[in-house]
Short mmCIF file of C-alpha atoms and ligand atoms in Angstrom, two decimals:
data_model
loop_
_atom_site.label_atom_id
_atom_site.label_comp_id
_atom_site.label_asym_id
_atom_site.label_seq_id
_atom_site.Cartn_x
_atom_site.Cartn_y
_atom_site.Cartn_z
CA UNK A 6 123.82 -61.46 232.39
CA UNK A 7 125.34 -58.96 229.96
CA UNK A 8 126.06 -60.28 226.48
CA UNK A 9 129.66 -60.39 225.17
CA UNK A 10 130.92 -56.99 224.04
CA UNK A 11 131.09 -55.55 220.55
CA UNK A 12 134.08 -53.34 219.77
CA UNK A 13 133.67 -50.58 217.22
CA UNK A 14 136.85 -49.68 215.35
CA UNK A 15 136.56 -46.81 212.90
CA UNK A 16 139.63 -45.45 211.16
CA UNK A 17 140.35 -42.02 212.65
CA UNK A 18 140.94 -40.31 209.32
CA UNK A 19 137.89 -41.77 207.54
CA UNK A 20 136.04 -39.02 205.71
CA UNK A 21 132.33 -38.56 206.33
CA UNK A 22 132.30 -41.01 209.26
CA UNK A 23 131.21 -39.90 212.72
CA UNK A 24 132.33 -42.58 215.23
CA UNK A 25 130.02 -41.16 217.94
CA UNK A 26 127.01 -41.42 215.65
CA UNK A 27 127.89 -45.04 214.84
CA UNK A 28 128.28 -45.78 218.56
CA UNK A 29 124.85 -44.27 219.35
CA UNK A 30 123.19 -46.30 216.57
CA UNK A 31 124.92 -49.51 217.69
CA UNK A 32 123.87 -48.86 221.32
CA UNK A 33 120.25 -48.64 220.10
CA UNK A 34 120.44 -51.67 217.83
CA UNK A 35 122.33 -53.95 220.22
CA UNK A 36 120.30 -53.01 223.32
CA UNK A 37 121.67 -55.13 226.21
CA UNK A 38 125.10 -55.64 224.62
CA UNK A 39 128.04 -53.45 225.65
CA UNK A 40 129.28 -51.49 222.63
CA UNK A 41 132.75 -50.04 223.07
CA UNK A 42 134.18 -47.39 220.79
CA UNK A 43 137.90 -48.09 220.44
CA UNK A 44 140.42 -47.19 221.65
CA UNK A 45 139.21 -47.70 225.22
CA UNK A 46 141.88 -48.30 227.86
CA UNK A 47 139.27 -49.58 230.36
CA UNK A 48 138.22 -52.47 228.12
CA UNK A 49 139.51 -55.98 228.77
CA UNK A 50 140.10 -57.27 225.18
CA UNK A 51 139.03 -60.77 226.31
CA UNK A 52 135.43 -59.50 226.74
CA UNK A 53 135.10 -58.74 223.04
CA UNK A 54 133.38 -61.36 220.88
CA UNK A 55 132.44 -59.15 217.94
CA UNK A 56 134.09 -56.29 216.10
CA UNK A 57 132.40 -53.87 213.71
CA UNK A 58 135.09 -52.09 211.72
CA UNK A 59 135.94 -49.64 208.99
CA UNK A 60 139.57 -49.63 207.93
CA UNK A 61 140.99 -50.51 211.37
CA UNK A 62 144.73 -50.18 211.85
CA UNK A 63 146.33 -53.48 210.70
CA UNK A 64 147.02 -55.58 213.82
CA UNK A 65 144.27 -54.00 215.97
CA UNK A 66 141.86 -56.92 215.56
CA UNK A 67 144.51 -59.44 216.58
CA UNK A 68 144.36 -57.95 220.09
CA UNK A 69 141.00 -59.62 220.83
CA UNK A 70 141.70 -63.24 221.90
CA UNK A 71 138.02 -64.31 222.02
CA UNK A 72 136.80 -62.74 218.79
CA UNK A 73 133.99 -64.75 217.10
CA UNK A 74 133.14 -62.61 214.05
CA UNK A 75 134.19 -59.41 212.30
CA UNK A 76 131.61 -57.15 210.63
CA UNK A 77 132.97 -54.81 207.99
CA UNK A 78 130.96 -51.58 207.94
CA UNK A 79 131.08 -51.43 204.13
CA UNK A 80 130.76 -53.72 201.12
CA UNK A 81 134.43 -53.68 200.12
CA UNK A 82 136.81 -55.67 202.34
CA UNK A 83 140.08 -54.93 200.52
CA UNK A 84 141.47 -52.92 203.45
CA UNK A 85 140.91 -55.85 205.81
CA UNK A 86 142.32 -58.43 203.40
CA UNK A 87 145.57 -56.46 203.44
CA UNK A 88 145.96 -57.14 207.20
CA UNK A 89 148.13 -60.27 207.47
CA UNK A 90 147.27 -60.58 211.20
CA UNK A 91 143.49 -60.61 210.61
CA UNK A 92 142.01 -63.20 213.03
CA UNK A 93 140.71 -66.35 211.36
CA UNK A 94 137.02 -65.84 212.22
CA UNK A 95 134.10 -65.21 209.84
CA UNK A 96 134.34 -61.83 208.13
CA UNK A 97 130.95 -60.40 207.12
CA UNK A 98 130.52 -57.64 204.55
CA UNK A 99 127.60 -55.27 204.06
CA UNK A 100 124.88 -56.25 201.61
CA UNK A 101 121.73 -54.27 202.41
CA UNK A 102 119.00 -52.77 200.24
CA UNK A 103 119.80 -49.22 201.40
CA UNK A 104 123.43 -49.35 200.18
CA UNK A 105 122.41 -51.08 196.95
CA UNK A 106 119.82 -48.41 196.18
CA UNK A 107 122.36 -45.64 196.78
CA UNK A 108 124.86 -47.23 194.39
CA UNK A 109 122.19 -47.75 191.75
CA UNK A 110 121.32 -44.04 192.03
CA UNK A 111 124.97 -43.17 191.40
CA UNK A 112 125.32 -45.52 188.43
CA UNK A 113 122.07 -44.40 186.79
CA UNK A 114 122.92 -40.73 187.38
CA UNK A 115 126.30 -41.06 185.68
CA UNK A 116 125.17 -43.28 182.81
CA UNK A 117 122.39 -40.79 182.06
CA UNK A 118 124.79 -37.85 182.44
CA UNK A 119 126.98 -39.19 179.65
CA UNK A 120 124.15 -40.54 177.52
CA UNK A 121 122.28 -37.20 177.71
CA UNK A 122 125.47 -35.19 176.92
CA UNK A 123 125.37 -33.26 180.20
CA UNK A 124 129.06 -32.26 180.04
CA UNK A 125 128.50 -30.69 176.61
CA UNK A 126 125.21 -29.04 177.67
CA UNK A 127 126.71 -27.48 180.82
CA UNK A 128 129.60 -26.10 178.72
CA UNK A 129 127.03 -24.69 176.29
CA UNK A 130 125.14 -23.02 179.12
CA UNK A 131 128.30 -21.42 180.51
CA UNK A 132 129.08 -20.08 177.03
CA UNK A 133 125.43 -19.05 176.36
CA UNK A 134 125.48 -21.29 173.30
CA UNK A 135 122.13 -22.57 171.95
CA UNK A 136 123.35 -25.65 170.10
CA UNK A 137 121.39 -28.84 170.75
CA UNK A 138 123.03 -32.07 169.61
CA UNK A 139 121.17 -35.03 168.15
CA UNK A 140 119.62 -37.15 170.89
CA UNK A 141 119.68 -40.92 170.63
CA UNK A 142 117.48 -43.38 172.49
CA UNK A 143 118.83 -45.38 175.42
CA UNK A 144 118.48 -48.48 173.26
CA UNK A 145 121.34 -47.19 171.07
CA UNK A 146 123.77 -47.48 174.01
CA UNK A 147 125.25 -50.64 175.53
CA UNK A 148 126.20 -50.43 179.17
CA UNK A 149 128.63 -53.10 180.40
CA UNK A 150 128.86 -53.67 184.13
CA UNK A 151 132.01 -55.31 185.51
CA UNK A 152 130.93 -57.04 188.71
CA UNK A 153 127.47 -58.57 188.65
CA UNK A 154 127.15 -59.03 192.41
CA UNK A 155 124.85 -57.33 194.93
CA UNK A 156 125.45 -53.85 193.52
CA UNK A 157 126.12 -54.56 189.84
CA UNK A 158 123.07 -56.78 189.33
CA UNK A 159 120.69 -54.18 190.76
CA UNK A 160 122.13 -51.30 188.72
CA UNK A 161 122.00 -53.50 185.61
CA UNK A 162 118.31 -54.21 186.02
CA UNK A 163 117.37 -50.57 186.59
CA UNK A 164 119.38 -49.49 183.52
CA UNK A 165 117.68 -52.21 181.46
CA UNK A 166 114.30 -50.87 182.56
CA UNK A 167 115.35 -47.45 181.28
CA UNK A 168 115.89 -49.02 177.87
CA UNK A 169 119.69 -49.42 177.74
CA UNK A 170 121.18 -52.61 176.34
CA UNK A 171 122.93 -54.03 179.39
CA UNK A 172 125.63 -56.67 179.74
CA UNK A 173 127.41 -57.85 182.88
CA UNK A 174 130.69 -59.59 183.60
CA UNK A 175 131.43 -61.73 186.65
CA UNK A 176 133.97 -64.31 187.79
CA UNK A 177 131.53 -67.24 187.82
CA UNK A 178 128.53 -67.80 185.58
CA UNK A 179 125.51 -65.65 186.53
CA UNK A 180 121.98 -65.29 185.22
CA UNK A 181 120.23 -61.93 185.59
CA UNK A 182 116.88 -61.37 183.86
CA UNK A 183 117.17 -59.12 180.82
CA UNK A 184 120.97 -58.83 181.07
CA UNK A 185 123.48 -60.45 178.72
CA UNK A 186 125.84 -62.22 181.10
CA UNK A 187 129.53 -62.90 180.47
CA UNK A 188 131.99 -64.46 182.90
CA UNK A 189 135.65 -65.23 183.38
CA UNK A 190 138.70 -64.00 181.54
CA UNK A 191 137.72 -66.12 178.51
CA UNK A 192 134.61 -63.99 177.90
CA UNK A 193 136.05 -60.61 178.86
CA UNK A 194 136.90 -59.49 175.32
CA UNK A 195 133.42 -60.34 174.01
CA UNK A 196 131.92 -58.36 176.91
CA UNK A 197 134.13 -55.34 176.19
CA UNK A 198 133.40 -55.46 172.48
CA UNK A 199 129.71 -55.09 173.31
CA UNK A 200 130.20 -52.14 175.69
CA UNK A 201 129.93 -48.35 175.09
CA UNK A 202 129.66 -47.23 178.72
CA UNK A 203 131.73 -49.36 181.09
CA UNK A 204 130.68 -49.37 184.75
CA UNK A 205 133.11 -50.94 187.21
CA UNK A 206 131.66 -52.36 190.44
CA UNK A 207 134.30 -55.01 191.05
CA UNK A 208 135.92 -55.68 194.42
CA UNK A 209 139.64 -54.96 194.64
CA UNK A 210 141.55 -58.28 194.75
CA UNK A 211 144.88 -59.49 193.37
CA UNK A 212 142.98 -60.56 190.20
CA UNK A 213 141.31 -57.20 189.60
CA UNK A 214 144.11 -54.79 190.50
CA UNK A 215 144.66 -52.29 187.62
CA UNK A 216 142.17 -54.16 185.45
CA UNK A 217 141.01 -50.78 184.11
CA UNK A 218 143.97 -50.05 181.86
CA UNK A 219 144.75 -48.96 178.31
CA UNK A 220 144.59 -52.51 176.86
CA UNK A 221 141.11 -52.96 178.24
CA UNK A 222 139.85 -49.50 177.17
CA UNK A 223 141.09 -50.14 173.62
CA UNK A 224 138.76 -53.17 173.38
CA UNK A 225 135.57 -51.20 174.12
CA UNK A 226 133.13 -50.46 171.31
CA UNK A 227 133.63 -46.93 169.94
CA UNK A 228 130.89 -47.06 167.30
CA UNK A 229 127.86 -45.91 169.35
CA UNK A 230 126.29 -42.43 169.06
CA UNK A 231 128.50 -41.46 172.02
CA UNK A 232 131.62 -41.92 169.89
CA UNK A 233 134.46 -42.81 172.20
CA UNK A 234 133.53 -45.09 175.12
CA UNK A 235 133.01 -43.87 178.66
CA UNK A 236 134.28 -45.41 181.90
CA UNK A 237 132.58 -45.13 185.30
CA UNK A 238 134.45 -46.53 188.32
CA UNK A 239 132.81 -46.71 191.74
CA UNK A 240 134.57 -49.94 192.83
CA UNK A 241 137.99 -49.07 194.23
CA UNK A 242 140.84 -46.83 193.08
CA UNK A 243 143.23 -49.79 192.94
CA UNK A 244 141.17 -51.20 190.04
CA UNK A 245 142.31 -48.37 187.77
CA UNK A 246 145.61 -47.45 186.16
CA UNK A 247 145.25 -43.70 186.59
CA UNK A 248 147.99 -42.71 184.16
CA UNK A 249 146.28 -44.84 181.49
CA UNK A 250 142.89 -43.22 182.13
CA UNK A 251 144.37 -39.75 181.70
CA UNK A 252 146.33 -40.71 178.59
CA UNK A 253 143.25 -42.41 177.05
CA UNK A 254 141.09 -39.36 177.76
CA UNK A 255 143.74 -37.13 176.19
CA UNK A 256 144.15 -39.20 173.01
CA UNK A 257 140.43 -39.91 172.55
CA UNK A 258 140.47 -43.64 173.35
CA UNK A 259 138.00 -42.67 176.07
CA UNK A 260 135.40 -39.94 175.65
CA UNK A 261 134.82 -39.28 179.36
CA UNK A 262 135.21 -40.77 182.83
CA UNK A 263 133.16 -40.64 186.02
CA UNK A 264 135.35 -41.52 188.98
CA UNK A 265 134.35 -41.96 192.62
CA UNK A 266 137.45 -43.81 193.87
CA UNK A 267 141.21 -43.22 193.55
CA UNK A 268 144.54 -44.88 194.21
CA UNK A 269 145.15 -42.26 196.92
CA UNK A 270 142.24 -40.89 198.93
CA UNK A 271 141.61 -38.05 199.56
CA UNK A 272 142.62 -37.30 195.96
CA UNK A 273 145.85 -35.23 196.07
CA UNK A 274 145.46 -31.57 195.12
CA UNK A 275 147.88 -31.94 192.21
CA UNK A 276 145.95 -34.77 190.54
CA UNK A 277 144.97 -33.91 186.95
CA UNK A 278 141.60 -35.54 187.58
CA UNK A 279 140.46 -32.42 189.49
CA UNK A 280 140.59 -30.20 186.43
CA UNK A 281 140.34 -32.55 183.47
CA UNK A 282 137.42 -31.39 181.28
CA UNK A 283 136.35 -34.97 180.53
CA UNK A 284 136.31 -36.14 184.16
CA UNK A 285 133.29 -36.07 186.48
CA UNK A 286 134.73 -36.58 189.92
CA UNK A 287 133.10 -37.45 193.25
CA UNK A 288 134.89 -37.98 196.60
CA UNK A 289 134.23 -41.69 197.29
CA UNK A 290 130.60 -41.13 198.18
CA UNK A 291 128.79 -43.03 195.46
CA UNK A 292 127.08 -45.04 198.19
CA UNK A 293 127.52 -44.24 201.88
CA UNK A 294 126.86 -46.93 204.46
CA UNK A 295 124.13 -45.64 206.73
CA UNK A 296 124.64 -46.14 210.51
CA UNK A 297 120.90 -46.77 211.13
CA UNK A 298 120.69 -49.51 208.53
CA UNK A 299 124.06 -51.13 209.13
CA UNK A 300 123.85 -51.24 212.94
CA UNK A 301 120.51 -53.06 212.63
CA UNK A 302 122.00 -55.41 210.02
CA UNK A 303 124.93 -56.28 212.31
CA UNK A 304 122.69 -56.72 215.38
CA UNK A 305 120.45 -59.06 213.36
CA UNK A 306 123.44 -61.08 212.21
CA UNK A 307 124.78 -61.46 215.76
CA UNK A 308 121.35 -62.66 216.92
CA UNK A 309 121.32 -65.25 214.13
CA UNK A 310 124.86 -66.33 214.98
CA UNK A 311 124.10 -66.72 218.69
CA UNK A 312 120.95 -68.70 217.81
CA UNK A 313 123.15 -71.14 215.87
CA UNK A 314 122.19 -69.92 212.37
CA UNK A 315 124.71 -69.20 209.62
CA UNK A 316 126.03 -65.67 209.17
CA UNK A 317 125.10 -64.05 205.83
CA UNK A 318 127.43 -62.43 203.31
CA UNK A 319 130.56 -64.02 204.71
CA UNK A 320 133.68 -63.13 202.73
CA UNK A 321 135.49 -65.95 200.95
CA UNK A 322 139.05 -65.20 201.97
CA UNK A 323 140.49 -67.32 199.18
CA UNK A 324 138.74 -65.18 196.53
CA UNK A 325 139.39 -61.98 198.48
CA UNK A 326 135.78 -60.69 198.41
P1 NDP B 7 129.80 -58.59 195.44
O1 NDP B 7 130.79 -59.43 196.13
O2 NDP B 7 128.35 -58.82 195.69
O3 NDP B 7 130.02 -58.68 193.85
C1 NDP B 7 131.27 -58.65 193.27
C2 NDP B 7 131.14 -59.01 191.80
O4 NDP B 7 132.41 -58.89 191.19
C3 NDP B 7 130.65 -60.46 191.60
O5 NDP B 7 129.78 -60.54 190.49
C4 NDP B 7 131.95 -61.18 191.29
O6 NDP B 7 131.81 -62.35 190.51
C5 NDP B 7 132.69 -60.10 190.51
N1 NDP B 7 134.14 -60.38 190.49
C6 NDP B 7 135.01 -60.46 191.52
N2 NDP B 7 136.23 -60.77 191.09
C7 NDP B 7 136.15 -60.92 189.76
C8 NDP B 7 137.06 -61.27 188.73
N3 NDP B 7 138.35 -61.54 189.02
N4 NDP B 7 136.62 -61.32 187.47
C9 NDP B 7 135.31 -61.07 187.17
N5 NDP B 7 134.38 -60.73 188.08
C10 NDP B 7 134.79 -60.67 189.36
O7 NDP B 7 130.19 -57.07 195.78
P2 NDP B 7 129.24 -55.78 195.81
O8 NDP B 7 128.47 -55.74 194.55
O9 NDP B 7 128.49 -55.71 197.08
O10 NDP B 7 130.33 -54.60 195.86
C11 NDP B 7 131.29 -54.44 194.83
C12 NDP B 7 132.33 -53.41 195.23
O11 NDP B 7 131.79 -52.10 195.20
C13 NDP B 7 132.88 -53.52 196.66
O12 NDP B 7 133.84 -54.54 196.76
C14 NDP B 7 133.46 -52.14 196.89
O13 NDP B 7 134.82 -52.12 196.51
C15 NDP B 7 132.64 -51.24 195.97
N6 NDP B 7 131.82 -50.29 196.71
C16 NDP B 7 132.06 -48.94 196.53
C17 NDP B 7 131.29 -48.00 197.17
C18 NDP B 7 131.48 -46.55 196.91
O14 NDP B 7 130.88 -45.72 197.61
N7 NDP B 7 132.28 -46.15 195.93
C19 NDP B 7 130.21 -48.40 198.10
C20 NDP B 7 130.04 -49.82 198.20
C21 NDP B 7 130.83 -50.72 197.53
P3 NDP B 7 130.95 -63.60 191.04
O15 NDP B 7 129.51 -63.14 190.88
O16 NDP B 7 131.28 -64.71 190.14
O17 NDP B 7 131.33 -63.81 192.47
C1 OXD B 8 132.08 -49.67 200.75
C2 OXD B 8 132.41 -48.26 200.51
O1 OXD B 8 132.87 -50.55 200.41
O2 OXD B 8 131.70 -47.38 201.03
O3 OXD B 8 130.99 -49.93 201.30
O4 OXD B 8 133.37 -47.98 199.77
#
């Protein structure tokens, strides 16, 4: 007997996503399960027990009356949480070693880029200027990571191994070897005061919206060899007040920013971020979710679920992540 169907819903406009490639990978991973790439007029919605989704149109998931679980094809579930008609079934997010490693690469790349004065050195090269600046050791720089979850904790440990002083900030109390851990709003100021390079890997929730703003930047430590603090945001664009970032870069409150995510994506052509000399910009590809890895992860989870075991990495809807 064929197993209940899995519907694949991938937002049509999503950059860098090939729905056909995802479908092929899911067909391989799910073997005797019917995988249906939506929209599909021939599908009876009642056959669908599982949905694997990336930014589906709000309301689309409500069309499946027998849905048992939703698998988000990324780590961040903010787009789904915004759907007021989201069926009340377990919502699973991605937490796999492949995605974590990719994000750690991004974070380490950008921390090192600022620490090793790459913006200055590339300017010097363009101008044929032989003018080395004093180099300081990693131990002279404190990196503060907002969000000490799957991604933040891994990046923190790799940075600590490189010799940086590393602190992390989370909602609840955490312990990560070698990392100074802060939590809750009560410890936020102490965390910021100890931070020269701020890395944001928070989920976007009502509590974190626009958390990266002028008030917060003004509390960062500006006394390191870097001078003004640096901000790196690979969480979500909604975490940042973009006007504040630009104003703080212009008036020297911030020395530089690496941004991977934006309030509006793709980033509009008239955004000042494109040309700002202190901004290193990437197009929301700090860490891609890989169809090979994620299809296997979802297939494994469904097997567990059907065997009566608990699903992993289920989103707490009350917290929003
Ligand atoms: P996790 O859920 O594992 O970790 C989230 C962390 O943020 C936890 O430490 C959590 O605290 C903390 N947090 C949440 N809310 C608050 C708050 N109000 N105050 C303080 N800390 C808070 O998520 P991941 O690490 O897997 O992913 C983080 C985010 O990264 C995703 O939500 C997504 O938006 C983004 N992302 C971006 C990608 C890109 O390519 N740019 C790729 C993948 C993810 P606690 O530990 O107490 O729960
Ligand atoms: C994610 C992302 O949340 O790619 O996984 O942004």
